[in-house]
PDB file of N, CA and C in Angstrom:
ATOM      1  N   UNK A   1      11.166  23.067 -23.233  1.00 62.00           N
ATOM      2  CA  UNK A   1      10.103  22.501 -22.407  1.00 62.00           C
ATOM      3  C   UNK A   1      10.533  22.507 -20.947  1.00 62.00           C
ATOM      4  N   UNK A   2       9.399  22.667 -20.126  1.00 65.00           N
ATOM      5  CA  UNK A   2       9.975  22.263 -18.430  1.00 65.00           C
ATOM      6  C   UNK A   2       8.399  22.198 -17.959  1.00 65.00           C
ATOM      7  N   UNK A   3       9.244  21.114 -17.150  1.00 71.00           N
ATOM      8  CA  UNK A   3       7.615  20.163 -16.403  1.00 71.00           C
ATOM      9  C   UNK A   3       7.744  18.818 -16.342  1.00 71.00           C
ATOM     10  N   UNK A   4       7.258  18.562 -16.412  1.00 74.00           N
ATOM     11  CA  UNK A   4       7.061  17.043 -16.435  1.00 74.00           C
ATOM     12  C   UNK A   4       6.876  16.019 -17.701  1.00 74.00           C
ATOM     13  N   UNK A   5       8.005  15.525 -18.140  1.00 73.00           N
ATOM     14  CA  UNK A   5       8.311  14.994 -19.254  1.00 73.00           C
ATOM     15  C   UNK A   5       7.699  13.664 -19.599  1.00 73.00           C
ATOM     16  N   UNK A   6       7.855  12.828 -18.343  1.00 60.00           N
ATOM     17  CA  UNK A   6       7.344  11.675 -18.135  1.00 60.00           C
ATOM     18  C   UNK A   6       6.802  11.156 -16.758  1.00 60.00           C
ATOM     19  N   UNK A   7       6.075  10.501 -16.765  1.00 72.00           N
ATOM     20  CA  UNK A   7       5.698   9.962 -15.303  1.00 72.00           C
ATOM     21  C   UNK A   7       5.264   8.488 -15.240  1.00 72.00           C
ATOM     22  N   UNK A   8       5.184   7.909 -14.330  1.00 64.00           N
ATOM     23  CA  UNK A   8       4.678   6.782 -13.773  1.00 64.00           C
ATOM     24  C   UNK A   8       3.550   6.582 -13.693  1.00 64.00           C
ATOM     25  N   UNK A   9       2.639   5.618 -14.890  1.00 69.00           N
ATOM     26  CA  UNK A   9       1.342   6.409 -14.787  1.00 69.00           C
ATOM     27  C   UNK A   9       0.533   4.373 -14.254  1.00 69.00           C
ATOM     28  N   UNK A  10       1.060   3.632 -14.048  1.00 61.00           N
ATOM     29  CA  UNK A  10       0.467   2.227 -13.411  1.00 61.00           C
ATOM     30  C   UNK A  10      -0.336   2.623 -12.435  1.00 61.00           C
ATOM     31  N   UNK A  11      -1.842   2.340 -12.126  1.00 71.00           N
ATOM     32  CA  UNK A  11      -2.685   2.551 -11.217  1.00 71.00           C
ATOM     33  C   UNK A  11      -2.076   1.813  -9.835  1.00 71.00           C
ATOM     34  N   UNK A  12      -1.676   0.546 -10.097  1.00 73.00           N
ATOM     35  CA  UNK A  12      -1.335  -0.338  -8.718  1.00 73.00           C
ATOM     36  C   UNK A  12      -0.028  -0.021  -8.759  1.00 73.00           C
ATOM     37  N   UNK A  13       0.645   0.627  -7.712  1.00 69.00           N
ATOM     38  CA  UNK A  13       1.893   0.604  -7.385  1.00 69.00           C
ATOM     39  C   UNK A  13       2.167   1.460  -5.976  1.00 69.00           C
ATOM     40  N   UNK A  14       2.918   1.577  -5.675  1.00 74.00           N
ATOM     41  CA  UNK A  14       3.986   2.084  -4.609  1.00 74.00           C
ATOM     42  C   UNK A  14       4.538   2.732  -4.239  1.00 74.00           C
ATOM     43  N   UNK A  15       5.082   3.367  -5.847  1.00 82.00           N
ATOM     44  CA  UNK A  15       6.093   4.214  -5.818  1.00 82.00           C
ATOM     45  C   UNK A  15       5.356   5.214  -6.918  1.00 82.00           C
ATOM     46  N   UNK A  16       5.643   6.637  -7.154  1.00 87.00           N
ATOM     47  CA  UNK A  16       5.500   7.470  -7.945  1.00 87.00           C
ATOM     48  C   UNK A  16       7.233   7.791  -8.508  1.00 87.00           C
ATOM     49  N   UNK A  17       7.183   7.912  -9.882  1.00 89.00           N
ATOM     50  CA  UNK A  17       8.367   8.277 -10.325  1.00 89.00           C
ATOM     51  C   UNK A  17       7.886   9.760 -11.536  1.00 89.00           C
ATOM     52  N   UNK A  18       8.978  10.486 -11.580  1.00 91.00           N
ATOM     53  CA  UNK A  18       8.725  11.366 -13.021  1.00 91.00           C
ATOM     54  C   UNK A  18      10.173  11.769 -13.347  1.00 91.00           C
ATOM     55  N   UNK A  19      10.282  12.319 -14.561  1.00 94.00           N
ATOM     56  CA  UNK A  19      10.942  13.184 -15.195  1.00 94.00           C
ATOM     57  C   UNK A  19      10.765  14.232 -15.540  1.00 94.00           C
ATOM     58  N   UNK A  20      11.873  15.139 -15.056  1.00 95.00           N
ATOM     59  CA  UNK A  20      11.486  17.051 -14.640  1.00 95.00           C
ATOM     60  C   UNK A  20      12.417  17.208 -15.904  1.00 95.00           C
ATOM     61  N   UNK A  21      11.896  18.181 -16.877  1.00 96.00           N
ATOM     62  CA  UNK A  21      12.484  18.703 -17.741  1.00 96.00           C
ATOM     63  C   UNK A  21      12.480  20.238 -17.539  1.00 96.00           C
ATOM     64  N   UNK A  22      13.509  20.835 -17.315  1.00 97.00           N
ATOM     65  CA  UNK A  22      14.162  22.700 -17.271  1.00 97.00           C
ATOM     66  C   UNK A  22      14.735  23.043 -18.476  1.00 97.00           C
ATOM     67  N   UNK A  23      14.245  23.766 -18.895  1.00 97.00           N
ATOM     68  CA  UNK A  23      14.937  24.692 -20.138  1.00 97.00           C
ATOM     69  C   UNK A  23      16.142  25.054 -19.394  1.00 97.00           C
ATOM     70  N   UNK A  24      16.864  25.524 -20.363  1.00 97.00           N
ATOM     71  CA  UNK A  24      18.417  26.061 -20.414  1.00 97.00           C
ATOM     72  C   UNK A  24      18.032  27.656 -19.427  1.00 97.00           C
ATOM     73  N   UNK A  25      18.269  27.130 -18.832  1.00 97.00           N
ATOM     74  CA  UNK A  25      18.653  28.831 -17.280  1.00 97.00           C
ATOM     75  C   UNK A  25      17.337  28.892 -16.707  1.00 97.00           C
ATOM     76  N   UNK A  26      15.971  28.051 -16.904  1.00 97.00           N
ATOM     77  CA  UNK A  26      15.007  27.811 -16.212  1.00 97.00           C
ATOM     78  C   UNK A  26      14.647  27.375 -14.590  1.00 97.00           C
ATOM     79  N   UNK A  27      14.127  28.037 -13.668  1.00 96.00           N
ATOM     80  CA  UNK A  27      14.040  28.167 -12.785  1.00 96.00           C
ATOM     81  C   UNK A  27      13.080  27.377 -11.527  1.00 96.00           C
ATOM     82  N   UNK A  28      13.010  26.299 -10.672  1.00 95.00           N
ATOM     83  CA  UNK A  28      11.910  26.282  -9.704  1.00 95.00           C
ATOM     84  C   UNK A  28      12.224  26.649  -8.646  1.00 95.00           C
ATOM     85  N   UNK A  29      11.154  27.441  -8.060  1.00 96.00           N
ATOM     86  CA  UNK A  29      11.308  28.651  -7.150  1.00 96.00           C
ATOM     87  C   UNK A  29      11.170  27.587  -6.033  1.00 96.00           C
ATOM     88  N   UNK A  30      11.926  28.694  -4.606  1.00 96.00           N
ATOM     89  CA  UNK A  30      11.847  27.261  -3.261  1.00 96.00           C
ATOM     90  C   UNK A  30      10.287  27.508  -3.094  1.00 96.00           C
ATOM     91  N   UNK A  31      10.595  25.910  -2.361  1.00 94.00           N
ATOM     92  CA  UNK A  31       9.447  25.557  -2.052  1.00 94.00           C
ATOM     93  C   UNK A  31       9.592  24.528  -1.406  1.00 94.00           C
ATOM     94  N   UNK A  32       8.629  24.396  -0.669  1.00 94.00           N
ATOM     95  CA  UNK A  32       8.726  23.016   0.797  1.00 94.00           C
ATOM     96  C   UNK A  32       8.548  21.551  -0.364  1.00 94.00           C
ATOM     97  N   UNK A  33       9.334  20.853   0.326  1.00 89.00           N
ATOM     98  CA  UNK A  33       8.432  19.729  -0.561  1.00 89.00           C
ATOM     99  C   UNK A  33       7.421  18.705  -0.079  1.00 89.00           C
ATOM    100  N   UNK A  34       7.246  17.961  -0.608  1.00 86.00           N
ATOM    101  CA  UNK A  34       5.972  17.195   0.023  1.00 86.00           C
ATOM    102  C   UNK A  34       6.421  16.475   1.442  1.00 86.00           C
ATOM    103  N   UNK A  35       5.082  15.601   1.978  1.00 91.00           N
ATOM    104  CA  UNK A  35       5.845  15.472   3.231  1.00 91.00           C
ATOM    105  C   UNK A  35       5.877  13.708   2.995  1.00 91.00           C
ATOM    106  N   UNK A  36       6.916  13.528   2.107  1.00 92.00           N
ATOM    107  CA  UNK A  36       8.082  11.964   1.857  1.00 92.00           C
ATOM    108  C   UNK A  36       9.240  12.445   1.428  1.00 92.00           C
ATOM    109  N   UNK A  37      10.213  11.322   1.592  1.00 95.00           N
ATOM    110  CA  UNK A  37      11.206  11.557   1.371  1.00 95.00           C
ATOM    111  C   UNK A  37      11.426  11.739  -0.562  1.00 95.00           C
ATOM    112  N   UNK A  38      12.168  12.284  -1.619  1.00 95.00           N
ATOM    113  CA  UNK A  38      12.224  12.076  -2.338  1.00 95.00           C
ATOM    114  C   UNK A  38      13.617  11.593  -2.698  1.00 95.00           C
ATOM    115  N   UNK A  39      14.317  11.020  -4.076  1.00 96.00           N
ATOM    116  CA  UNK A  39      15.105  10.537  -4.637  1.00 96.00           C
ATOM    117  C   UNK A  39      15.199  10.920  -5.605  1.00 96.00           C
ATOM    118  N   UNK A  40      16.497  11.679  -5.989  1.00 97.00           N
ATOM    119  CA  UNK A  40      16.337  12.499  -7.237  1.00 97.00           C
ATOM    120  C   UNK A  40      17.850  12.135  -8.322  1.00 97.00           C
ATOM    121  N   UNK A  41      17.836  11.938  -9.525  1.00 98.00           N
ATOM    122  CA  UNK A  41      18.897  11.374  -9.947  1.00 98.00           C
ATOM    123  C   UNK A  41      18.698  12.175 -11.255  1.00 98.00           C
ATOM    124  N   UNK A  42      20.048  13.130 -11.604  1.00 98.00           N
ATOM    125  CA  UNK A  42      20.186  13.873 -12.884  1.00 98.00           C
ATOM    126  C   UNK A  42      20.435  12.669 -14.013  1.00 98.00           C
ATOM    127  N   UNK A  43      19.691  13.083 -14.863  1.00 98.00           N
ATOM    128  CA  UNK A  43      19.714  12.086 -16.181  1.00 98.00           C
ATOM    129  C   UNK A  43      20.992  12.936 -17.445  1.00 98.00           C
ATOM    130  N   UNK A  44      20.839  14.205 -17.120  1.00 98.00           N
ATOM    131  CA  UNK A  44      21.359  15.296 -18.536  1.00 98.00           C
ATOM    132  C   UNK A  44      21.442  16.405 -18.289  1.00 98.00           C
ATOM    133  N   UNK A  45      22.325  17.345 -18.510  1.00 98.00           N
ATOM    134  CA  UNK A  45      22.491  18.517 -18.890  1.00 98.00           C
ATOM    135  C   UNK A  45      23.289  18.959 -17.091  1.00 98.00           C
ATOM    136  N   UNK A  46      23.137  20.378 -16.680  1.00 98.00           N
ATOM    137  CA  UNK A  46      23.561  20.605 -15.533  1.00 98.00           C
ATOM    138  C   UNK A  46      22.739  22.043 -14.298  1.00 98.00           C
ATOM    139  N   UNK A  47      22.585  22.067 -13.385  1.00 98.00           N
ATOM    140  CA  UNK A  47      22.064  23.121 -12.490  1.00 98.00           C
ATOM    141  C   UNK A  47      22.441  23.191 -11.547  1.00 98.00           C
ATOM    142  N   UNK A  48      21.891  23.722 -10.247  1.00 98.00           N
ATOM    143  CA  UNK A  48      22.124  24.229  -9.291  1.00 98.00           C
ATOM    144  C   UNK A  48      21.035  23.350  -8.008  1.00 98.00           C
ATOM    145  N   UNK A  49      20.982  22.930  -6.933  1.00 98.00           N
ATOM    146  CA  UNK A  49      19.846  22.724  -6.332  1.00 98.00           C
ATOM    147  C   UNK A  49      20.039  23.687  -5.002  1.00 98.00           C
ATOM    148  N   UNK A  50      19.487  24.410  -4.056  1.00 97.00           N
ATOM    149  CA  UNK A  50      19.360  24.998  -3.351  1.00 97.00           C
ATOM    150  C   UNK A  50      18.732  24.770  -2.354  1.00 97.00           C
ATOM    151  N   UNK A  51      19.052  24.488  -1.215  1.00 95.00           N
ATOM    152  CA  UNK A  51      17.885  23.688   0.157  1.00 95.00           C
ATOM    153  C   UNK A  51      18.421  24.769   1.438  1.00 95.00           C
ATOM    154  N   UNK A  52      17.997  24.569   1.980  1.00 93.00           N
ATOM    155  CA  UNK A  52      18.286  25.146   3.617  1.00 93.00           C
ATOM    156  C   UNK A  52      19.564  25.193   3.905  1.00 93.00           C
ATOM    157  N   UNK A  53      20.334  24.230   3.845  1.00 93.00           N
ATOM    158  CA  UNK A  53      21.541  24.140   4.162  1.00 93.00           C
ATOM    159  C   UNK A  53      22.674  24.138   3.256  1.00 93.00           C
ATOM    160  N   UNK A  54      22.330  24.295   2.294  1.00 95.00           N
ATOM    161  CA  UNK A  54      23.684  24.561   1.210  1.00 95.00           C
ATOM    162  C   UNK A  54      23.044  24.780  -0.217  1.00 95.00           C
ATOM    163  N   UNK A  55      24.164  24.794  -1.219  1.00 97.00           N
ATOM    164  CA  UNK A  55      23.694  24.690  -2.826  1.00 97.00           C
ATOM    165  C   UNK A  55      24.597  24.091  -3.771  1.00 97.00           C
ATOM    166  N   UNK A  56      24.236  22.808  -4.072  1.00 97.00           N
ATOM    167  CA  UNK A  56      24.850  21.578  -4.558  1.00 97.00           C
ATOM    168  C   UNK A  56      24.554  22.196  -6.224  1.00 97.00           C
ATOM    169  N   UNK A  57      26.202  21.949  -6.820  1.00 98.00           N
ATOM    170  CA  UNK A  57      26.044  21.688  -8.028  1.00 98.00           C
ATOM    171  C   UNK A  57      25.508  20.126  -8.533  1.00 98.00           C
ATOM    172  N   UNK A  58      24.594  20.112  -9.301  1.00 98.00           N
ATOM    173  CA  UNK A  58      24.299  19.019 -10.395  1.00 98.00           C
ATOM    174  C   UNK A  58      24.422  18.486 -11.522  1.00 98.00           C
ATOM    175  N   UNK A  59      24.808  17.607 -11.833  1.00 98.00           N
ATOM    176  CA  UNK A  59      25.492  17.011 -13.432  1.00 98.00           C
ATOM    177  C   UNK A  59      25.276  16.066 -13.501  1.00 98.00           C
ATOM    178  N   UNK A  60      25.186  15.072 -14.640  1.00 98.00           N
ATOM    179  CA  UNK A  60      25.080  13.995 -14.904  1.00 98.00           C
ATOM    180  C   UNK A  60      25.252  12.837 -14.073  1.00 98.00           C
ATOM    181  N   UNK A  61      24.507  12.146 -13.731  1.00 98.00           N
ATOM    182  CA  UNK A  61      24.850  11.001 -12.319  1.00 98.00           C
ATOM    183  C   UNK A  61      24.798  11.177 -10.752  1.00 98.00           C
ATOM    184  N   UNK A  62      24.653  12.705 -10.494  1.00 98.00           N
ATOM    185  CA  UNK A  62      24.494  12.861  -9.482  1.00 98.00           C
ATOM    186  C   UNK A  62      22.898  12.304  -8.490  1.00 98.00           C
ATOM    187  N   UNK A  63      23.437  12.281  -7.988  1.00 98.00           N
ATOM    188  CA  UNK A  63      22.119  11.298  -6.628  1.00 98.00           C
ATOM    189  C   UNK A  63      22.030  12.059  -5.633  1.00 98.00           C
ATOM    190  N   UNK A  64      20.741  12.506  -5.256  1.00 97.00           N
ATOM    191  CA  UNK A  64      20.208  13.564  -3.876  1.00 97.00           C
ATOM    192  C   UNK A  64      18.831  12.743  -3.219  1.00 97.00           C
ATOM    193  N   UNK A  65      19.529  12.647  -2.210  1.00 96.00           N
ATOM    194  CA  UNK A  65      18.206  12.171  -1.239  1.00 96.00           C
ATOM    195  C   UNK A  65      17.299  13.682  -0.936  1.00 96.00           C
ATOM    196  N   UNK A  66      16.648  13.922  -0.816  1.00 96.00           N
ATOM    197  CA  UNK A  66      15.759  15.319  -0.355  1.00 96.00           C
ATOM    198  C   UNK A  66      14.149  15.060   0.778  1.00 96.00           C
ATOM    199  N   UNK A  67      15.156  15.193   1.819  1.00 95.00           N
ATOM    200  CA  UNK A  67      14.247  14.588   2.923  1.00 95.00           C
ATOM    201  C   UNK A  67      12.858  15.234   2.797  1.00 95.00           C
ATOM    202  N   UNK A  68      11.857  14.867   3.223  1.00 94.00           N
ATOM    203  CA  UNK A  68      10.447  14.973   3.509  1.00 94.00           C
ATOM    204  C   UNK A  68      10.060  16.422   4.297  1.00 94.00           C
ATOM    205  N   UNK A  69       9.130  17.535   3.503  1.00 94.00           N
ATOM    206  CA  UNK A  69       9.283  18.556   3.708  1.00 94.00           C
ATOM    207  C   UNK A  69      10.337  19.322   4.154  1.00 94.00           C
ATOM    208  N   UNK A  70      11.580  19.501   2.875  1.00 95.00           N
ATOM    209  CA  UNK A  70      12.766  20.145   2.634  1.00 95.00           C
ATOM    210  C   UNK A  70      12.425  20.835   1.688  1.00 95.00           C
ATOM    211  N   UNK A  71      13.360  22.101   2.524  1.00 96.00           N
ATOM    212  CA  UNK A  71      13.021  23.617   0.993  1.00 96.00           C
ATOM    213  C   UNK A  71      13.882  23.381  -0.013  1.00 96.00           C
ATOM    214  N   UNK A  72      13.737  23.491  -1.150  1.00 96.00           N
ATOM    215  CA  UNK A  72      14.226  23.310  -3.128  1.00 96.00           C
ATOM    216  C   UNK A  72      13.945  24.386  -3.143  1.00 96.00           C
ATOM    217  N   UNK A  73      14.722  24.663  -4.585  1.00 97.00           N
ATOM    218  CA  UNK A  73      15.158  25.750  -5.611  1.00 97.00           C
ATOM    219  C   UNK A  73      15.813  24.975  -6.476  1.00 97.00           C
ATOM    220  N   UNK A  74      15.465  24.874  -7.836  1.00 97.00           N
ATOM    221  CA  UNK A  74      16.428  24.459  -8.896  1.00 97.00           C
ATOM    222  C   UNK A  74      16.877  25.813  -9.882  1.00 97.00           C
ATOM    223  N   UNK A  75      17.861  25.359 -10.120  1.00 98.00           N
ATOM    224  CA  UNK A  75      18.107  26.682 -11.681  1.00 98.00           C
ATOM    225  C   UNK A  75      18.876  25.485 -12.530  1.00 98.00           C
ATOM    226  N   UNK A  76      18.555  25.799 -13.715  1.00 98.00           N
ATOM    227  CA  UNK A  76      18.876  24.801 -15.031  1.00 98.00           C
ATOM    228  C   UNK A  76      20.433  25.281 -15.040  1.00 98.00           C
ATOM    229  N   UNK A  77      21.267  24.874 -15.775  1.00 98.00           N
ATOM    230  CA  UNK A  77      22.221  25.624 -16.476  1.00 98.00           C
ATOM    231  C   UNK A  77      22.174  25.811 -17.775  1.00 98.00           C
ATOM    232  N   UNK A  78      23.062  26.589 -18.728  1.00 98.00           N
ATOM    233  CA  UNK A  78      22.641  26.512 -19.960  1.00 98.00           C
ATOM    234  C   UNK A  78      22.534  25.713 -20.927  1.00 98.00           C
ATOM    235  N   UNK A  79      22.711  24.512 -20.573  1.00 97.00           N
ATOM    236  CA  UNK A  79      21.961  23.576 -21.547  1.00 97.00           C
ATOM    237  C   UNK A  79      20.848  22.466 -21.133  1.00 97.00           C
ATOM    238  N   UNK A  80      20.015  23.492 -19.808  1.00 97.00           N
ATOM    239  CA  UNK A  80      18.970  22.806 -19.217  1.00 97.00           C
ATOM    240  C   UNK A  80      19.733  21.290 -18.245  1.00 97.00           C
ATOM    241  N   UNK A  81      18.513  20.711 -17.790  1.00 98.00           N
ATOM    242  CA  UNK A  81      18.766  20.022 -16.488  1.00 98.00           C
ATOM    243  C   UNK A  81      17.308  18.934 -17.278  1.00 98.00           C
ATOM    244  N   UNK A  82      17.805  17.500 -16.486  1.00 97.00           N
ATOM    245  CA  UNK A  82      16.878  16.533 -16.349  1.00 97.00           C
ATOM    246  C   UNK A  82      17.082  15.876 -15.305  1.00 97.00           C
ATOM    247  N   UNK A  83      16.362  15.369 -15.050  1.00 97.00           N
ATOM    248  CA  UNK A  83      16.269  14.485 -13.601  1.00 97.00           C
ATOM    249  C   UNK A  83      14.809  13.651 -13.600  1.00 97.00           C
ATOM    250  N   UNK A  84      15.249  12.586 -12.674  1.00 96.00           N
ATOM    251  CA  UNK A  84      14.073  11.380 -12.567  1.00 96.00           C
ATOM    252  C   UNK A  84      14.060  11.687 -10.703  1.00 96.00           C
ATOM    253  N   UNK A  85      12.838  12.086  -9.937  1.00 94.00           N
ATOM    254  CA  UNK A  85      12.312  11.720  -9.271  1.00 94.00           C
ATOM    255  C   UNK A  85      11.622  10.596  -8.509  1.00 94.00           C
ATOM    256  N   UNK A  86      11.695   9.629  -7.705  1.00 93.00           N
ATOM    257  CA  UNK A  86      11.390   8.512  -7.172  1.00 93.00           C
ATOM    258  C   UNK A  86      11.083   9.065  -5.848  1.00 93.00           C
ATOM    259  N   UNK A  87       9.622   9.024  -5.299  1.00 85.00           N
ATOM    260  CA  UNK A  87       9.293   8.645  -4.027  1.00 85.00           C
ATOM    261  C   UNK A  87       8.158   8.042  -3.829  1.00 85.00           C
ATOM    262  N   UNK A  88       7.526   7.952  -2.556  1.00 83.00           N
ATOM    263  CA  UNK A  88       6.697   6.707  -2.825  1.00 83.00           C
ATOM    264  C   UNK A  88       4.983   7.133  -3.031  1.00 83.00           C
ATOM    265  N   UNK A  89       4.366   6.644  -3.244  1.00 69.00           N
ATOM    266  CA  UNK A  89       2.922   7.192  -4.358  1.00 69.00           C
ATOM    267  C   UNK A  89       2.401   7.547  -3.067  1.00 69.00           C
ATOM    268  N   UNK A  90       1.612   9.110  -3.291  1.00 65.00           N
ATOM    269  CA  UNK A  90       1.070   9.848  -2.463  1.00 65.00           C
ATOM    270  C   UNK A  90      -0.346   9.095  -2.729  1.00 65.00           C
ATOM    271  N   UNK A  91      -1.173   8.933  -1.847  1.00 61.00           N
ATOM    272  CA  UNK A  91      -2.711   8.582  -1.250  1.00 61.00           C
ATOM    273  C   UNK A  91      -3.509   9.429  -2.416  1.00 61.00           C
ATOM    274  N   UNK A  92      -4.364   9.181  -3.067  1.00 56.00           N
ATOM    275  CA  UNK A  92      -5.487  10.296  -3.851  1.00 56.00           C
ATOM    276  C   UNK A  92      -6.589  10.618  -2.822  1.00 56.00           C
ATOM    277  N   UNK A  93      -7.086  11.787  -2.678  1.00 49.00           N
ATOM    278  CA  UNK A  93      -8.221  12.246  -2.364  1.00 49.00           C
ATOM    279  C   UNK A  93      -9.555  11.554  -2.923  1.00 49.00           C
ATOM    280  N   UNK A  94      -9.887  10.475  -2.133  1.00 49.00           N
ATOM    281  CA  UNK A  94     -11.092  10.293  -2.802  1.00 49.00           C
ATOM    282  C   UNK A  94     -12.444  11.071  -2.329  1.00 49.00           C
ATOM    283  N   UNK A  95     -13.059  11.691  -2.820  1.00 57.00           N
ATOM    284  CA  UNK A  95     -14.392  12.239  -1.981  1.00 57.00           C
ATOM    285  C   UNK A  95     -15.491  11.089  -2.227  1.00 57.00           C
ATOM    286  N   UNK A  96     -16.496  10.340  -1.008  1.00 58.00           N
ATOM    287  CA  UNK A  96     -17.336   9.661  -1.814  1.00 58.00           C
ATOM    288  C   UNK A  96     -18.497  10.460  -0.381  1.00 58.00           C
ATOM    289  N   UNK A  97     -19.843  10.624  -1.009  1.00 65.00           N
ATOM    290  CA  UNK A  97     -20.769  10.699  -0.427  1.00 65.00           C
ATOM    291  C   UNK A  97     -21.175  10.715   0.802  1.00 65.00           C
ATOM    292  N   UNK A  98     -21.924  11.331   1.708  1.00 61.00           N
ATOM    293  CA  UNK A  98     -21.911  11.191   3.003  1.00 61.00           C
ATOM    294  C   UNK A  98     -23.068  10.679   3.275  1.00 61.00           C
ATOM    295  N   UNK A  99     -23.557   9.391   3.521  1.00 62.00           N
ATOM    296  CA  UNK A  99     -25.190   8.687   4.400  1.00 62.00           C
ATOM    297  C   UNK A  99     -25.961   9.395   4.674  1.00 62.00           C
ATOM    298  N   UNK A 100     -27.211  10.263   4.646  1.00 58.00           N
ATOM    299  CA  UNK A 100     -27.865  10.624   5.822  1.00 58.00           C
ATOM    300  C   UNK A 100     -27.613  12.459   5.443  1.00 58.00           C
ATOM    301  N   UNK A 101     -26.850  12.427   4.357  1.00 52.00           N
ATOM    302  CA  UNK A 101     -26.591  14.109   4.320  1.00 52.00           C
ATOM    303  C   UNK A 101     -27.892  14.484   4.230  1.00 52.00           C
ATOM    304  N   UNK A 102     -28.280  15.752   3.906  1.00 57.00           N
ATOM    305  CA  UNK A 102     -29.402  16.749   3.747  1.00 57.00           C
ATOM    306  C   UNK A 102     -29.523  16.609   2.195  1.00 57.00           C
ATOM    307  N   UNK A 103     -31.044  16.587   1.826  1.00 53.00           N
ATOM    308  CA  UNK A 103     -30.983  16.352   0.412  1.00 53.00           C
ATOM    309  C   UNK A 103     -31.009  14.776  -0.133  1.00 53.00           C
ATOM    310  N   UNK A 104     -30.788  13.777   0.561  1.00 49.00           N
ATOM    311  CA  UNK A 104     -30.647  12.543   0.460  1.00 49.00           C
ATOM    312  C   UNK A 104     -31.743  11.824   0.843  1.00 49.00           C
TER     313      UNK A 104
END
């Protein structure tokens, strides 16, 4: 499996949390990340993380701050990678109606 294993699913809160599950030598390609800071803490297994400025091995217990729109790359190792994510709950898009539109 890889994706999202678990998440934080409380309507009222603060914070968004999940759990990233990577298969064994499974890959996330770089990519900017959102624009908060995240908190990332390996739960199991071992990989690689890859940012702009270097490429940190990961293992069990390790702790990465990953500042607010910073480039990632993960690679699993062979017996896959877990990790818990913590940053703080992104805003939802609400669309509601516009007064006075056309059609109204």
């Amino acid at each position: 499996m890889t994706g999202a294993a678990w998440k934080l699913e409380m309507r009222e809160r603060d914070l968004d949390a999940n759990v990233i599950q990577l298969a064994p030598e499974a890959t996330i390609d770089a990519h900017t990340g959102p624009d908060l800071d995240v908190l990332l803490h390996v739960l199991h297994g071992t990989g690689r993380l890859t940012t702009e400025l270097d490429t940190l091995d990961l293992r069990p217990g390790s702790l990465v701050w990953l500042p607010r729109r910073s480039r990632r790359a993960f690679t699993a190792g062979p017996d896959g990678l877990g990790y818990l994510t913590v940053h703080r709950r992104r805003q939802a898009l609400v669309l509601e109606p516009t007064f006075g539109s056309p059609g109204r």
